[in-house]
Amino acid sequence: MVHRRYRLSISVACFPSIVSEVSMALKLWCCIFLAVLLENQHVHAAAERPTATAFRCLNEESSKCTINRIDLGDLGDSEIVLPDLRNKTTLQIKGGNMSTFGLSDRLGNVKRLQLGSLQLRELCLTYMLREVSAANNNISSVQFLSSSAKYELEHLDLHSNALATLEGFDVLVNLVEVHLEHNALESFNWTVFERMVKLEKLYLNGNKIMNVMATNEIELPVLEYLSLAGNHLTNLDVSNWKFESLTEYDFSSNNLSRVDNLKERFPSSQAVLLANNRWYCGWLEDTLEEFNKLFVVIKDRDESCEGITSANICCTPEKDTIPEDTELDKKLAELEQAQEVLQSDFETRFENLKTDNENDLKDLISKYDKLLQEAPLPTSSSNPATPTKNTQYTTFAKSLEDLNTTVTMELRDVAIQLSENERAQRRLSYIMLELKKSIERGRKTTADLQEQLDNLRSDIYKKLKKRN
């Protein structure tokens, strides 16, 4: 046992460097093992995490950053790395594919945002932007990142999108110009605009608007232009619209028969567009007369009718509101009825003429086909000894040509007569309207004179009574 302890002590004492080297080797191998293990975990985690995509401005020196295209694919907004926009005032993204624009919180000092066709369905806006253009997308929802902050947005262009509501837009109190044309709006309430006291131009044309609501008076003191053209409006009441600076408005291409309380409602108006509606003649004539007094210009016209007055805006005679208790009223009604009978007669004659001519043509064509079945058409090599068939072909061909000429001329003449009669009937409607209005004015004048005469008699009677 002593010998063994001695030998062990000898070996350890003699080779201290070997023991030290073994210890260092073990430490080194442990470090290598840990490094490899950590590296494998890092590579595995990196493989699971999507790679962020960085974008650069086309011109780094300009204050406007232009990016040609952004395609998100499977990436989210969080994987997009925008350029440094601290010294940029405008960001333009020309095209690409990103259903939601949620980068507003990373725009730095950008004030103007210009989005091309990105197939957007949702747009998120921050309060620091002053101009936003995102036309020609498919936006159906606009999200505002703060409902309490004061939005600086002045110009908004969202035309040709899919907006069906303006919910939330009331926070845009600094708007000056708004383009919402060619969306999917079916109605709107003026209350969404009532705090936009800086609004100058509003475009709502080309939607599906059937109803415009204004339960309380809405004042837009600097609104200069309003377009509601190309909607589905049938009734419009502007009694609560206080737009004292409105110089031009467009109500064309709707189904309007009248606009209630329009007279003198917009004192600054200089031009209006009214064509392609269903205006009542009485309302239209009174309105045009008022426009003439106020030097308001009608900028458009209807092409399919002569209209009344030089404005050339079509109208439909309204149902008669004057009691038909006079001889003149009865004569006017008889004249109108006679004109309708005449128009019906022309239409009947036209149809009969078409039917007769069609029957004649069918008869000749039947005979012509029968001749073709009996013998082939003669040619230059045909036997000259068979002139009868050739003569029959020539006769029928000439008959067909003459009949075609006659039918064409007769149909043309009847069509001209129909057109002239329609024009005459329309003018007659306008004349009858004028006569009826004259009758109404005459009755009112007579009533006024009768009232004055009664008052005069009463005064004379009182004076005579005092003298007695």
Tab-separated table of C-alpha atoms in Angstrom:
chain	number	residue	atom	x	y	z
A	1	MET	CA	0.000	0.000	0.000
A	2	VAL	CA	2.867	2.314	0.785
A	3	HIS	CA	4.461	1.464	-2.504
A	4	ARG	CA	1.299	2.365	-4.374
A	5	ARG	CA	0.942	5.723	-2.637
A	6	TYR	CA	4.509	6.465	-3.451
A	7	ARG	CA	4.147	5.669	-7.121
A	8	LEU	CA	1.023	7.850	-7.387
A	9	SER	CA	2.695	10.736	-5.717
A	10	ILE	CA	5.658	10.339	-7.949
A	11	SER	CA	3.551	10.433	-11.144
A	12	VAL	CA	1.655	13.507	-10.121
A	13	ALA	CA	4.636	15.333	-8.956
A	14	CYS	CA	6.648	14.468	-12.008
A	15	PHE	CA	4.079	15.485	-14.631
A	16	PRO	CA	2.237	18.586	-13.422
A	17	SER	CA	2.217	20.134	-16.946
A	18	ILE	CA	0.317	17.161	-18.402
A	19	VAL	CA	-2.477	17.535	-15.867
A	20	SER	CA	-2.735	21.253	-16.643
A	21	GLU	CA	-2.874	20.653	-20.391
A	22	VAL	CA	-5.662	18.050	-20.014
A	23	SER	CA	-7.707	20.509	-17.939
A	24	MET	CA	-7.318	23.241	-20.553
A	25	ALA	CA	-8.313	20.844	-23.336
A	26	LEU	CA	-11.496	19.908	-21.527
A	27	LYS	CA	-12.387	23.548	-21.045
A	28	LEU	CA	-11.776	24.270	-24.732
A	29	TRP	CA	-13.978	21.397	-25.861
A	30	CYS	CA	-16.801	22.601	-23.575
A	31	CYS	CA	-16.622	26.094	-25.062
A	32	ILE	CA	-16.705	24.740	-28.625
A	33	PHE	CA	-19.701	22.560	-27.792
A	34	LEU	CA	-21.645	25.476	-26.287
A	35	ALA	CA	-20.823	27.742	-29.251
A	36	VAL	CA	-22.046	25.140	-31.765
A	37	LEU	CA	-25.227	24.605	-29.765
A	38	LEU	CA	-26.007	28.353	-29.596
A	39	GLU	CA	-25.267	28.798	-33.304
A	40	ASN	CA	-27.681	25.977	-34.226
A	41	GLN	CA	-30.431	27.562	-32.122
A	42	HIS	CA	-29.779	30.976	-33.746
A	43	VAL	CA	-29.934	29.506	-37.275
A	44	HIS	CA	-33.154	27.639	-36.449
A	45	ALA	CA	-34.800	30.794	-35.076
A	46	ALA	CA	-33.671	32.845	-38.086
A	47	ALA	CA	-35.167	30.234	-40.425
A	48	GLU	CA	-38.555	30.565	-38.701
A	49	ARG	CA	-38.586	34.417	-38.702
A	50	PRO	CA	-39.506	36.165	-42.087
A	51	THR	CA	-36.836	38.381	-43.533
A	52	ALA	CA	-37.668	42.103	-43.365
A	53	THR	CA	-37.806	43.924	-46.710
A	54	ALA	CA	-36.132	47.329	-46.947
A	55	PHE	CA	-37.055	49.938	-49.558
A	56	ARG	CA	-35.106	52.908	-50.831
A	57	CYS	CA	-36.073	56.233	-52.377
A	58	LEU	CA	-35.240	56.623	-56.058
A	59	ASN	CA	-33.609	59.964	-55.319
A	60	GLU	CA	-32.123	60.169	-51.850
A	61	GLU	CA	-31.297	63.861	-52.239
A	62	SER	CA	-34.846	65.018	-53.067
A	63	SER	CA	-37.406	66.041	-50.459
A	64	LYS	CA	-39.796	63.665	-52.240
A	65	CYS	CA	-39.311	59.935	-51.704
A	66	THR	CA	-40.552	57.853	-54.639
A	67	ILE	CA	-40.831	54.057	-54.394
A	68	ASN	CA	-41.748	52.305	-57.625
A	69	ARG	CA	-43.455	49.252	-56.176
A	70	ILE	CA	-44.281	47.487	-52.911
A	71	ASP	CA	-45.523	43.897	-53.018
A	72	LEU	CA	-46.248	42.591	-49.542
A	73	GLY	CA	-47.047	38.996	-50.466
A	74	ASP	CA	-46.889	37.046	-47.176
A	75	LEU	CA	-45.216	39.932	-45.383
A	76	GLY	CA	-47.072	42.198	-42.984
A	77	ASP	CA	-46.617	45.908	-42.460
A	78	SER	CA	-44.235	45.151	-39.604
A	79	GLU	CA	-41.774	43.477	-42.030
A	80	ILE	CA	-41.540	46.594	-44.221
A	81	VAL	CA	-38.551	48.836	-43.584
A	82	LEU	CA	-39.147	52.293	-45.041
A	83	PRO	CA	-36.268	54.633	-45.874
A	84	ASP	CA	-35.267	57.385	-43.468
A	85	LEU	CA	-38.084	59.916	-44.009
A	86	ARG	CA	-37.009	62.510	-41.483
A	87	ASN	CA	-35.958	64.929	-44.244
A	88	LYS	CA	-38.768	64.006	-46.656
A	89	THR	CA	-42.034	65.909	-47.105
A	90	THR	CA	-43.630	63.659	-49.752
A	91	LEU	CA	-43.901	59.876	-50.059
A	92	GLN	CA	-45.053	58.385	-53.361
A	93	ILE	CA	-45.653	54.662	-53.891
A	94	LYS	CA	-46.471	54.158	-57.549
A	95	GLY	CA	-47.862	50.627	-57.543
A	96	GLY	CA	-47.815	47.167	-56.102
A	97	ASN	CA	-50.003	44.965	-53.958
A	98	MET	CA	-50.839	45.736	-50.328
A	99	SER	CA	-54.420	45.328	-49.179
A	100	THR	CA	-53.949	47.601	-46.134
A	101	PHE	CA	-51.845	50.706	-45.817
A	102	GLY	CA	-50.847	50.721	-42.149
A	103	LEU	CA	-47.541	52.575	-42.347
A	104	SER	CA	-48.820	55.967	-41.259
A	105	ASP	CA	-47.036	55.784	-37.910
A	106	ARG	CA	-43.655	55.446	-39.709
A	107	LEU	CA	-43.892	58.401	-42.068
A	108	GLY	CA	-41.644	60.726	-40.123
A	109	ASN	CA	-42.120	64.316	-41.334
A	110	VAL	CA	-44.040	63.359	-44.492
A	111	LYS	CA	-46.990	65.688	-45.198
A	112	ARG	CA	-48.016	64.497	-48.664
A	113	LEU	CA	-48.899	60.842	-49.276
A	114	GLN	CA	-49.431	59.723	-52.874
A	115	LEU	CA	-50.534	56.112	-53.329
A	116	GLY	CA	-50.951	54.672	-56.806
A	117	SER	CA	-52.849	51.535	-57.729
A	118	LEU	CA	-51.980	49.186	-54.848
A	119	GLN	CA	-55.221	47.149	-54.710
A	120	LEU	CA	-55.867	48.759	-51.327
A	121	ARG	CA	-58.975	47.791	-49.372
A	122	GLU	CA	-58.221	49.670	-46.164
A	123	LEU	CA	-56.433	52.978	-45.531
A	124	CYS	CA	-55.101	54.158	-42.156
A	125	LEU	CA	-54.460	57.888	-41.750
A	126	THR	CA	-52.416	59.786	-39.201
A	127	TYR	CA	-53.281	63.298	-38.071
A	128	MET	CA	-49.982	64.817	-39.368
A	129	LEU	CA	-50.721	64.340	-43.074
A	130	ARG	CA	-51.914	67.367	-45.063
A	131	GLU	CA	-52.515	65.796	-48.476
A	132	VAL	CA	-53.532	62.215	-49.313
A	133	SER	CA	-54.205	60.719	-52.722
A	134	ALA	CA	-55.252	57.066	-53.025
A	135	ALA	CA	-57.527	57.068	-56.065
A	136	ASN	CA	-58.246	54.060	-58.289
A	137	ASN	CA	-58.022	51.411	-55.587
A	138	ASN	CA	-60.697	49.311	-53.891
A	139	ILE	CA	-60.831	51.114	-50.537
A	140	SER	CA	-63.986	50.375	-48.558
A	141	SER	CA	-62.726	51.417	-45.126
A	142	VAL	CA	-60.749	54.420	-43.865
A	143	GLN	CA	-59.352	54.206	-40.335
A	144	PHE	CA	-58.309	57.265	-38.355
A	145	LEU	CA	-55.533	56.554	-35.872
A	146	SER	CA	-56.781	59.153	-33.407
A	147	SER	CA	-60.273	60.490	-32.799
A	148	SER	CA	-59.102	63.212	-30.403
A	149	ALA	CA	-56.150	64.687	-32.309
A	150	LYS	CA	-56.745	67.579	-34.664
A	151	TYR	CA	-56.176	66.287	-38.171
A	152	GLU	CA	-54.196	68.590	-40.465
A	153	LEU	CA	-55.464	66.974	-43.674
A	154	GLU	CA	-56.476	69.601	-46.275
A	155	HIS	CA	-56.702	67.698	-49.567
A	156	LEU	CA	-58.169	64.189	-49.837
A	157	ASP	CA	-58.568	62.309	-53.118
A	158	LEU	CA	-60.293	58.919	-52.856
A	159	HIS	CA	-62.129	58.889	-56.172
A	160	SER	CA	-62.826	55.556	-57.882
A	161	ASN	CA	-62.865	53.370	-54.777
A	162	ALA	CA	-65.543	51.338	-52.947
A	163	LEU	CA	-66.558	53.605	-50.053
A	164	ALA	CA	-70.149	52.991	-48.935
A	165	THR	CA	-70.013	55.134	-45.781
A	166	LEU	CA	-68.354	58.324	-44.550
A	167	GLU	CA	-68.250	57.227	-40.934
A	168	GLY	CA	-65.372	58.850	-39.050
A	169	PHE	CA	-64.709	61.536	-41.664
A	170	ASP	CA	-66.030	64.230	-39.328
A	171	VAL	CA	-62.577	64.430	-37.651
A	172	LEU	CA	-61.138	65.993	-40.835
A	173	VAL	CA	-61.995	69.534	-39.781
A	174	ASN	CA	-59.295	71.206	-41.931
A	175	LEU	CA	-60.339	69.777	-45.286
A	176	VAL	CA	-60.293	72.229	-48.194
A	177	GLU	CA	-60.927	69.889	-51.149
A	178	VAL	CA	-62.482	66.395	-51.134
A	179	HIS	CA	-62.778	63.972	-54.059
A	180	LEU	CA	-65.208	61.135	-53.319
A	181	GLU	CA	-66.611	60.698	-56.812
A	182	HIS	CA	-67.206	57.220	-58.274
A	183	ASN	CA	-67.567	55.324	-55.014
A	184	ALA	CA	-70.482	53.282	-53.626
A	185	LEU	CA	-72.249	55.903	-51.478
A	186	GLU	CA	-76.041	55.522	-51.398
A	187	SER	CA	-76.790	58.314	-48.917
A	188	PHE	CA	-75.048	60.798	-46.671
A	189	ASN	CA	-75.856	63.248	-43.932
A	190	TRP	CA	-74.499	66.779	-44.089
A	191	THR	CA	-73.592	66.527	-40.399
A	192	VAL	CA	-70.382	64.702	-41.377
A	193	PHE	CA	-69.244	67.935	-43.060
A	194	GLU	CA	-70.629	70.510	-40.629
A	195	ARG	CA	-67.288	71.129	-38.856
A	196	MET	CA	-65.359	71.483	-42.115
A	197	VAL	CA	-65.613	75.263	-42.190
A	198	LYS	CA	-62.624	75.532	-44.586
A	199	LEU	CA	-64.152	73.249	-47.227
A	200	GLU	CA	-64.101	74.843	-50.706
A	201	LYS	CA	-64.702	71.981	-53.153
A	202	LEU	CA	-66.720	68.784	-52.692
A	203	TYR	CA	-67.034	66.103	-55.382
A	204	LEU	CA	-69.711	63.441	-54.815
A	205	ASN	CA	-70.644	62.735	-58.429
A	206	GLY	CA	-70.887	59.251	-59.893
A	207	ASN	CA	-72.062	57.501	-56.730
A	208	LYS	CA	-75.444	55.836	-56.055
A	209	ILE	CA	-76.796	58.543	-53.769
A	210	MET	CA	-80.585	58.447	-53.389
A	211	ASN	CA	-80.937	60.498	-50.226
A	212	VAL	CA	-79.191	63.631	-48.901
A	213	MET	CA	-80.111	64.445	-45.312
A	214	ALA	CA	-79.864	67.793	-43.495
A	215	THR	CA	-82.069	67.734	-40.421
A	216	ASN	CA	-80.508	70.959	-39.090
A	217	GLU	CA	-79.068	73.978	-40.879
A	218	ILE	CA	-75.592	73.224	-42.227
A	219	GLU	CA	-73.291	76.192	-42.780
A	220	LEU	CA	-70.228	75.812	-44.991
A	221	PRO	CA	-69.135	79.441	-45.352
A	222	VAL	CA	-66.437	79.042	-48.034
A	223	LEU	CA	-67.812	76.146	-50.114
A	224	GLU	CA	-67.502	77.231	-53.756
A	225	TYR	CA	-68.142	74.064	-55.770
A	226	LEU	CA	-70.472	71.099	-55.213
A	227	SER	CA	-71.133	68.181	-57.550
A	228	LEU	CA	-73.944	65.672	-57.040
A	229	ALA	CA	-74.127	64.733	-60.717
A	230	GLY	CA	-74.686	61.185	-61.912
A	231	ASN	CA	-76.460	59.887	-58.814
A	232	HIS	CA	-79.973	58.469	-58.225
A	233	LEU	CA	-81.613	61.515	-56.650
A	234	THR	CA	-85.352	61.970	-57.144
A	235	ASN	CA	-86.036	64.606	-54.469
A	236	LEU	CA	-83.820	67.314	-53.067
A	237	ASP	CA	-84.554	69.949	-50.437
A	238	VAL	CA	-81.867	72.619	-49.925
A	239	SER	CA	-83.705	74.666	-47.286
A	240	ASN	CA	-81.077	73.785	-44.630
A	241	TRP	CA	-78.057	74.304	-46.882
A	242	LYS	CA	-76.385	77.573	-45.950
A	243	PHE	CA	-73.645	77.800	-48.576
A	244	GLU	CA	-73.283	81.535	-49.100
A	245	SER	CA	-70.078	81.261	-51.172
A	246	LEU	CA	-71.320	78.536	-53.537
A	247	THR	CA	-70.592	79.772	-57.067
A	248	GLU	CA	-71.164	76.588	-59.081
A	249	TYR	CA	-73.121	73.393	-58.457
A	250	ASP	CA	-73.912	70.365	-60.590
A	251	PHE	CA	-77.230	68.495	-60.208
A	252	SER	CA	-77.190	66.980	-63.714
A	253	SER	CA	-77.843	63.334	-64.631
A	254	ASN	CA	-80.190	62.415	-61.793
A	255	ASN	CA	-83.959	61.779	-61.734
A	256	LEU	CA	-84.922	65.106	-60.205
A	257	SER	CA	-88.278	66.725	-60.936
A	258	ARG	CA	-87.681	69.752	-58.704
A	259	VAL	CA	-85.324	71.126	-56.041
A	260	ASP	CA	-87.292	72.554	-53.143
A	261	ASN	CA	-86.371	75.995	-51.765
A	262	LEU	CA	-83.684	76.596	-54.386
A	263	LYS	CA	-84.632	80.196	-55.216
A	264	GLU	CA	-82.213	82.713	-53.744
A	265	ARG	CA	-80.711	79.966	-51.558
A	266	PHE	CA	-77.212	80.366	-52.974
A	267	PRO	CA	-76.708	84.115	-53.458
A	268	SER	CA	-73.184	83.793	-54.900
A	269	SER	CA	-74.082	81.223	-57.584
A	270	GLN	CA	-72.876	82.016	-61.095
A	271	ALA	CA	-73.235	78.702	-62.952
A	272	VAL	CA	-75.325	75.532	-62.622
A	273	LEU	CA	-75.671	72.229	-64.483
A	274	LEU	CA	-79.183	70.750	-64.741
A	275	ALA	CA	-79.366	68.560	-67.864
A	276	ASN	CA	-80.561	64.959	-68.017
A	277	ASN	CA	-83.229	65.096	-65.307
A	278	ARG	CA	-87.037	64.921	-65.213
A	279	TRP	CA	-87.810	68.528	-64.331
A	280	TYR	CA	-91.402	69.700	-64.069
A	281	CYS	CA	-91.933	72.446	-66.627
A	282	GLY	CA	-93.590	74.825	-64.170
A	283	TRP	CA	-90.793	74.551	-61.628
A	284	LEU	CA	-88.109	74.743	-64.319
A	285	GLU	CA	-89.542	77.837	-65.967
A	286	ASP	CA	-89.848	79.702	-62.666
A	287	THR	CA	-86.313	78.678	-61.707
A	288	LEU	CA	-84.814	79.726	-65.044
A	289	GLU	CA	-86.587	83.057	-64.763
A	290	GLU	CA	-85.045	83.555	-61.322
A	291	PHE	CA	-81.612	82.530	-62.637
A	292	ASN	CA	-81.954	85.094	-65.393
A	293	LYS	CA	-82.600	87.828	-62.836
A	294	LEU	CA	-79.562	86.762	-60.786
A	295	PHE	CA	-77.269	86.377	-63.859
A	296	VAL	CA	-76.805	82.643	-63.272
A	297	VAL	CA	-75.585	80.755	-66.361
A	298	ILE	CA	-76.831	77.285	-67.353
A	299	LYS	CA	-73.620	75.516	-68.431
A	300	ASP	CA	-75.128	72.372	-69.987
A	301	ARG	CA	-78.054	71.410	-72.208
A	302	ASP	CA	-80.195	68.444	-73.226
A	303	GLU	CA	-79.633	67.233	-76.773
A	304	SER	CA	-82.802	65.167	-77.209
A	305	CYS	CA	-85.407	67.925	-77.003
A	306	GLU	CA	-85.920	71.597	-77.724
A	307	GLY	CA	-86.543	72.503	-74.105
A	308	ILE	CA	-88.244	75.684	-73.007
A	309	THR	CA	-86.476	79.009	-73.364
A	310	SER	CA	-82.949	79.329	-74.696
A	311	ALA	CA	-81.496	77.198	-71.884
A	312	ASN	CA	-82.472	74.025	-73.788
A	313	ILE	CA	-83.239	71.981	-70.695
A	314	CYS	CA	-85.949	69.343	-71.161
A	315	CYS	CA	-88.959	69.198	-68.883
A	316	THR	CA	-92.194	67.297	-68.333
A	317	PRO	CA	-95.527	69.133	-67.946
A	318	GLU	CA	-96.739	68.734	-64.393
A	319	LYS	CA	-100.262	67.574	-63.629
A	320	ASP	CA	-102.691	70.449	-63.989
A	321	THR	CA	-103.321	72.184	-60.699
A	322	ILE	CA	-105.798	74.739	-62.110
A	323	PRO	CA	-109.506	73.828	-61.700
A	324	GLU	CA	-110.995	73.081	-65.105
A	325	ASP	CA	-114.123	75.151	-64.657
A	326	THR	CA	-113.749	77.622	-67.512
A	327	GLU	CA	-114.472	77.356	-71.204
A	328	LEU	CA	-110.802	78.017	-72.057
A	329	ASP	CA	-109.660	75.198	-69.792
A	330	LYS	CA	-112.016	72.823	-71.574
A	331	LYS	CA	-110.780	73.931	-75.010
A	332	LEU	CA	-107.166	73.451	-73.959
A	333	ALA	CA	-107.981	69.967	-72.683
A	334	GLU	CA	-109.763	69.140	-75.961
A	335	LEU	CA	-106.770	70.403	-77.951
A	336	GLU	CA	-104.395	68.281	-75.929
A	337	GLN	CA	-106.602	65.239	-76.389
A	338	ALA	CA	-106.828	65.839	-80.153
A	339	GLN	CA	-103.046	66.046	-80.350
A	340	GLU	CA	-102.691	62.751	-78.524
A	341	VAL	CA	-105.194	61.131	-80.913
A	342	LEU	CA	-103.234	62.497	-83.868
A	343	GLN	CA	-100.010	61.065	-82.510
A	344	SER	CA	-101.680	57.701	-81.955
A	345	ASP	CA	-103.052	57.808	-85.512
A	346	PHE	CA	-99.592	58.473	-86.939
A	347	GLU	CA	-98.142	55.574	-84.989
A	348	THR	CA	-100.924	53.251	-86.173
A	349	ARG	CA	-100.400	54.298	-89.798
A	350	PHE	CA	-96.685	53.726	-89.439
A	351	GLU	CA	-97.180	50.198	-88.119
A	352	ASN	CA	-99.795	49.366	-90.792
A	353	LEU	CA	-97.511	50.639	-93.535
A	354	LYS	CA	-94.649	48.521	-92.246
A	355	THR	CA	-96.903	45.444	-92.101
A	356	ASP	CA	-98.271	45.955	-95.646
A	357	ASN	CA	-94.823	46.487	-97.119
A	358	GLU	CA	-93.444	43.455	-95.307
A	359	ASN	CA	-96.291	41.326	-96.703
A	360	ASP	CA	-95.658	42.612	-100.245
A	361	LEU	CA	-91.968	41.815	-99.918
A	362	LYS	CA	-92.703	38.316	-98.616
A	363	ASP	CA	-95.041	37.701	-101.570
A	364	LEU	CA	-92.462	38.793	-104.138
A	365	ILE	CA	-89.678	36.832	-102.462
A	366	SER	CA	-91.909	33.736	-102.459
A	367	LYS	CA	-92.511	34.086	-106.193
A	368	TYR	CA	-88.815	34.679	-106.787
A	369	ASP	CA	-87.888	31.501	-104.873
A	370	LYS	CA	-90.455	29.559	-106.872
A	371	LEU	CA	-88.860	30.693	-110.136
A	372	LEU	CA	-85.442	29.639	-108.868
A	373	GLN	CA	-86.770	26.172	-108.154
A	374	GLU	CA	-88.296	25.842	-111.637
A	375	ALA	CA	-85.121	26.812	-113.500
A	376	PRO	CA	-81.611	28.074	-112.730
A	377	LEU	CA	-80.682	31.687	-113.297
A	378	PRO	CA	-79.816	32.391	-116.950
A	379	THR	CA	-76.148	32.869	-117.800
A	380	SER	CA	-74.280	34.128	-120.843
A	381	SER	CA	-74.022	30.539	-122.144
A	382	SER	CA	-77.725	29.828	-121.695
A	383	ASN	CA	-79.861	28.886	-124.603
A	384	PRO	CA	-81.099	32.131	-126.255
A	385	ALA	CA	-84.194	30.275	-127.259
A	386	THR	CA	-85.644	30.614	-123.697
A	387	PRO	CA	-86.352	34.360	-123.336
A	388	THR	CA	-89.491	33.909	-121.207
A	389	LYS	CA	-87.726	32.923	-118.023
A	390	ASN	CA	-85.154	35.661	-118.472
A	391	THR	CA	-87.931	38.225	-118.895
A	392	GLN	CA	-89.673	36.985	-115.741
A	393	TYR	CA	-86.456	37.277	-113.704
A	394	THR	CA	-85.901	40.790	-115.000
A	395	THR	CA	-89.477	41.795	-114.194
A	396	PHE	CA	-89.351	40.466	-110.646
A	397	ALA	CA	-85.931	41.985	-110.006
A	398	LYS	CA	-87.240	45.349	-111.161
A	399	SER	CA	-90.358	44.929	-108.994
A	400	LEU	CA	-88.244	44.134	-105.955
A	401	GLU	CA	-86.048	47.166	-106.551
A	402	ASP	CA	-89.061	49.470	-107.028
A	403	LEU	CA	-90.795	48.105	-103.960
A	404	ASN	CA	-87.674	48.570	-101.854
A	405	THR	CA	-87.385	52.184	-103.017
A	406	THR	CA	-91.066	52.838	-102.335
A	407	VAL	CA	-90.945	51.248	-98.893
A	408	THR	CA	-87.837	53.195	-97.936
A	409	MET	CA	-89.358	56.511	-99.002
A	410	GLU	CA	-92.698	55.866	-97.334
A	411	LEU	CA	-91.118	54.767	-94.079
A	412	ARG	CA	-88.874	57.814	-94.140
A	413	ASP	CA	-91.837	60.141	-94.725
A	414	VAL	CA	-93.843	58.584	-91.901
A	415	ALA	CA	-90.840	58.739	-89.561
A	416	ILE	CA	-90.442	62.438	-90.367
A	417	GLN	CA	-94.139	63.000	-89.692
A	418	LEU	CA	-93.864	61.167	-86.373
A	419	SER	CA	-90.855	63.227	-85.352
A	420	GLU	CA	-92.519	66.495	-86.341
A	421	ASN	CA	-95.696	65.561	-84.530
A	422	GLU	CA	-93.785	64.688	-81.354
A	423	ARG	CA	-92.039	68.041	-81.562
A	424	ALA	CA	-95.334	69.807	-82.126
A	425	GLN	CA	-96.933	67.941	-79.249
A	426	ARG	CA	-94.069	68.938	-76.980
A	427	ARG	CA	-94.312	72.576	-78.029
A	428	LEU	CA	-98.065	72.408	-77.547
A	429	SER	CA	-97.511	71.179	-74.001
A	430	TYR	CA	-95.285	74.176	-73.341
A	431	ILE	CA	-97.837	76.564	-74.889
A	432	MET	CA	-100.647	75.055	-72.851
A	433	LEU	CA	-98.513	75.415	-69.760
A	434	GLU	CA	-97.977	79.077	-70.572
A	435	LEU	CA	-101.693	79.598	-71.179
A	436	LYS	CA	-102.591	77.939	-67.910
A	437	LYS	CA	-100.057	80.058	-66.065
A	438	SER	CA	-101.500	83.132	-67.770
A	439	ILE	CA	-104.981	82.094	-66.667
A	440	GLU	CA	-103.715	81.660	-63.130
A	441	ARG	CA	-102.049	85.068	-63.189
A	442	GLY	CA	-105.193	86.598	-64.664
A	443	ARG	CA	-107.350	85.100	-61.945
A	444	LYS	CA	-104.980	86.381	-59.305
A	445	THR	CA	-105.018	89.855	-60.867
A	446	THR	CA	-108.807	89.817	-60.989
A	447	ALA	CA	-108.974	88.777	-57.352
A	448	ASP	CA	-106.566	91.567	-56.394
A	449	LEU	CA	-108.600	94.145	-58.334
A	450	GLN	CA	-111.786	92.899	-56.731
A	451	GLU	CA	-110.197	93.228	-53.298
A	452	GLN	CA	-109.033	96.769	-54.081
A	453	LEU	CA	-112.488	97.675	-55.323
A	454	ASP	CA	-114.076	96.315	-52.153
A	455	ASN	CA	-111.639	98.289	-50.024
A	456	LEU	CA	-112.371	101.445	-52.036
A	457	ARG	CA	-116.099	100.981	-51.608
A	458	SER	CA	-115.624	100.435	-47.899
A	459	ASP	CA	-113.575	103.626	-47.590
A	460	ILE	CA	-116.149	105.647	-49.524
A	461	TYR	CA	-118.950	104.271	-47.378
A	462	LYS	CA	-117.071	105.170	-44.188
A	463	LYS	CA	-116.417	108.725	-45.409
A	464	LEU	CA	-120.050	109.238	-46.404
A	465	LYS	CA	-121.166	107.909	-43.050
A	466	LYS	CA	-118.919	110.401	-41.233
A	467	ARG	CA	-120.318	113.338	-43.231
A	468	ASN	CA	-123.855	112.341	-42.393
